[in-house]
Short mmCIF file of C-alpha atoms in Angstrom, two decimals:
data_model
loop_
_atom_site.label_atom_id
_atom_site.label_comp_id
_atom_site.label_asym_id
_atom_site.label_seq_id
_atom_site.Cartn_x
_atom_site.Cartn_y
_atom_site.Cartn_z
CA UNK C 281 37.47 22.11 -59.09
CA UNK C 282 38.98 22.63 -55.62
CA UNK C 283 36.11 24.96 -54.73
CA UNK C 284 33.51 22.38 -55.81
CA UNK C 285 35.18 19.63 -53.77
CA UNK C 286 35.48 21.97 -50.79
CA UNK C 287 31.77 22.90 -50.98
CA UNK C 288 30.74 19.25 -51.38
CA UNK C 289 32.92 18.33 -48.39
CA UNK C 290 31.35 21.08 -46.28
CA UNK C 291 27.82 20.04 -47.26
CA UNK C 292 28.58 16.41 -46.46
CA UNK C 293 30.03 17.40 -43.06
CA UNK C 294 27.04 19.58 -42.32
CA UNK C 295 24.69 16.74 -43.26
CA UNK C 296 26.41 14.30 -40.90
CA UNK C 297 26.41 16.84 -38.08
CA UNK C 298 22.74 17.76 -38.55
CA UNK C 299 21.67 14.11 -38.49
CA UNK C 300 21.89 14.27 -34.70
CA UNK C 301 21.21 17.97 -34.23
CA UNK C 302 17.63 17.86 -33.01
CA UNK C 303 15.68 15.81 -30.52
CA UNK C 304 12.50 15.44 -32.53
CA UNK C 305 11.42 11.90 -33.51
CA UNK C 306 12.20 12.30 -37.21
CA UNK C 307 15.83 13.25 -36.61
CA UNK C 308 16.31 10.65 -33.89
CA UNK C 309 15.03 7.93 -36.22
CA UNK C 310 17.11 9.30 -39.08
CA UNK C 311 20.29 9.44 -37.02
CA UNK C 312 19.73 5.97 -35.59
CA UNK C 313 19.12 4.66 -39.09
CA UNK C 314 22.37 6.30 -40.22
CA UNK C 315 24.11 4.35 -37.42
CA UNK C 316 22.60 1.07 -38.68
CA UNK C 317 20.11 0.80 -35.81
CA UNK C 318 16.55 -0.35 -36.47
CA UNK C 319 13.58 -0.18 -34.11
CA UNK C 320 14.20 -3.84 -33.18
CA UNK C 321 17.95 -3.58 -32.53
CA UNK C 322 18.99 -4.61 -29.03
CA UNK C 323 21.04 -1.74 -27.63
CA UNK C 324 24.10 -2.69 -25.64
CA UNK C 325 25.69 -0.33 -23.14
CA UNK C 326 28.45 0.48 -25.66
CA UNK C 327 25.98 1.20 -28.46
CA UNK C 328 23.92 3.38 -26.11
CA UNK C 329 27.11 5.32 -25.29
CA UNK C 330 27.74 5.86 -29.02
CA UNK C 331 24.19 7.24 -29.40
CA UNK C 332 24.65 9.63 -26.47
CA UNK C 333 28.13 10.67 -27.56
CA UNK C 334 27.10 11.43 -31.16
CA UNK C 335 23.51 12.64 -30.85
CA UNK C 336 23.30 14.24 -27.39
CA UNK C 337 26.84 15.42 -26.71
CA UNK C 338 27.82 15.87 -30.37
CA UNK C 339 31.30 14.57 -29.46
CA UNK C 340 31.86 17.54 -27.12
CA UNK C 341 33.39 15.77 -24.12
CA UNK C 342 35.36 18.63 -22.58
CA UNK C 343 34.46 19.95 -19.13
CA UNK C 344 31.68 17.45 -18.42
CA UNK C 345 31.35 14.25 -16.42
CA UNK C 346 29.37 11.35 -17.89
CA UNK C 347 28.28 8.17 -16.12
CA UNK C 348 26.27 5.19 -17.37
CA UNK C 349 24.15 2.75 -15.39
CA UNK C 350 25.76 -0.66 -14.86
CA UNK C 351 22.54 -2.33 -16.02
CA UNK C 352 19.36 -1.34 -17.78
CA UNK C 353 16.48 -0.13 -15.63
CA UNK C 354 12.88 -1.24 -15.86
CA UNK C 355 10.12 1.09 -17.08
CA UNK C 356 8.96 3.73 -14.59
CA UNK C 357 11.85 3.12 -12.18
CA UNK C 358 12.38 5.79 -9.54
CA UNK C 359 15.95 7.07 -9.50
CA UNK C 360 16.64 8.58 -6.11
CA UNK C 361 18.46 11.90 -6.27
CA UNK C 362 19.57 14.19 -3.50
CA UNK C 363 16.48 16.24 -2.54
CA UNK C 364 14.41 14.93 -5.49
CA UNK C 365 13.63 11.87 -7.58
CA UNK C 366 13.78 11.07 -11.26
CA UNK C 367 11.33 8.71 -13.00
CA UNK C 368 12.60 6.65 -15.94
CA UNK C 369 10.46 6.48 -19.12
CA UNK C 370 7.97 3.73 -19.84
CA UNK C 371 10.56 1.43 -21.43
CA UNK C 372 13.64 -0.51 -20.38
CA UNK C 373 16.57 1.86 -20.73
CA UNK C 374 20.20 2.64 -20.12
CA UNK C 375 20.65 5.74 -17.96
CA UNK C 376 23.35 8.30 -18.63
CA UNK C 377 23.97 10.94 -16.01
CA UNK C 378 25.67 14.06 -17.39
CA UNK C 379 27.13 16.64 -15.04
CA UNK C 380 27.57 19.76 -17.15
CA UNK C 381 29.34 21.66 -14.34
CA UNK C 382 31.88 19.36 -12.69
CA UNK C 383 33.24 20.79 -9.44
CA UNK C 384 30.28 23.20 -9.41
CA UNK C 385 28.92 21.90 -6.13
CA UNK C 386 25.22 21.16 -6.49
CA UNK C 387 21.84 22.47 -7.35
CA UNK C 388 23.03 23.19 -10.87
CA UNK C 389 21.59 21.82 -14.09
CA UNK C 390 22.48 18.29 -15.07
CA UNK C 391 20.94 15.81 -17.49
CA UNK C 392 19.61 12.28 -17.32
CA UNK C 393 19.54 10.63 -20.73
CA UNK C 394 17.46 7.47 -21.08
CA UNK C 395 18.31 5.32 -24.10
CA UNK C 396 15.69 2.72 -24.98
CA UNK C 397 17.29 -0.74 -24.76
CA UNK C 398 15.39 -1.74 -27.91
CA UNK C 399 15.73 0.60 -30.87
CA UNK C 400 17.85 3.29 -29.22
CA UNK C 401 15.43 6.22 -29.06
CA UNK C 402 16.30 8.48 -26.16
CA UNK C 403 14.84 11.07 -23.83
CA UNK C 404 16.67 13.84 -22.01
CA UNK C 405 15.45 14.92 -18.57
CA UNK C 406 16.91 17.98 -16.90
CA UNK C 407 17.40 17.95 -13.15
CA UNK C 408 19.48 19.79 -10.58
CA UNK C 409 20.67 16.87 -8.44
CA UNK C 410 22.92 13.86 -8.92
CA UNK C 411 21.67 10.32 -8.25
CA UNK C 412 22.31 9.04 -4.74
CA UNK C 413 23.57 5.75 -6.24
CA UNK C 414 26.21 7.40 -8.44
CA UNK C 415 29.10 5.57 -6.78
CA UNK C 416 27.52 2.12 -6.77
CA UNK C 417 25.19 1.78 -9.77
CA UNK C 418 26.95 3.95 -12.36
CA UNK C 419 30.23 3.63 -14.25
CA UNK C 420 32.23 6.77 -15.08
CA UNK C 421 32.81 7.27 -18.81
CA UNK C 422 34.16 10.82 -18.95
CA UNK C 423 35.60 12.69 -15.99
CA UNK C 424 37.00 16.18 -16.01
CA UNK C 425 40.32 16.30 -14.17
CA UNK C 426 40.53 18.85 -11.37
CA UNK C 427 42.53 21.97 -11.96
CA UNK C 428 46.08 21.85 -10.57
CA UNK C 429 46.39 23.47 -7.18
CA UNK C 430 47.45 27.08 -7.43
CA UNK C 431 48.22 28.41 -3.99
CA UNK C 432 48.03 32.01 -5.12
CA UNK C 433 44.41 31.47 -6.14
CA UNK C 434 43.17 29.78 -3.01
CA UNK C 435 45.34 30.86 -0.10
CA UNK C 436 44.60 33.73 2.20
CA UNK C 437 47.51 36.13 2.39
CA UNK C 438 49.05 36.45 5.82
CA UNK C 439 49.58 40.01 6.91
CA UNK C 440 52.89 40.74 8.51
CA UNK C 441 52.91 42.28 11.94
CA UNK C 442 53.85 45.90 11.90
CA UNK C 443 56.69 46.78 14.28
#
């Protein structure tokens, strides 16, 4: 009996995890439906964050930085980035900026996730630059703390003068 319950528990866990495991339309709709979201549901910033956290990040919040736009953006809005630009999809959306390599300087992969403000479908755009408006138009949600300073790692040894 314990084995049967264990197997059923594992299958149930696998089913909940796989509901958000792919970005194709069927799984997005299925996972949104599982969250109680219909195609006419107005998506608040908090609900958009739940979608991103569960379906995009799969609750893996370690060693990343995540920011959300303070407000929704209009369709086809240009998001200025350092050395490039990002174009939002053809719907009103919440923007999530995900830095997958905090403290990695720049020109590394990052993601822009656009969550439709009606219905919650989302798109993920890869880029290599952060938005220029990160400090003014985005709110930090997850921030990786810097490593504690370790002088032995970063200091240059001083050679003693030979007598």
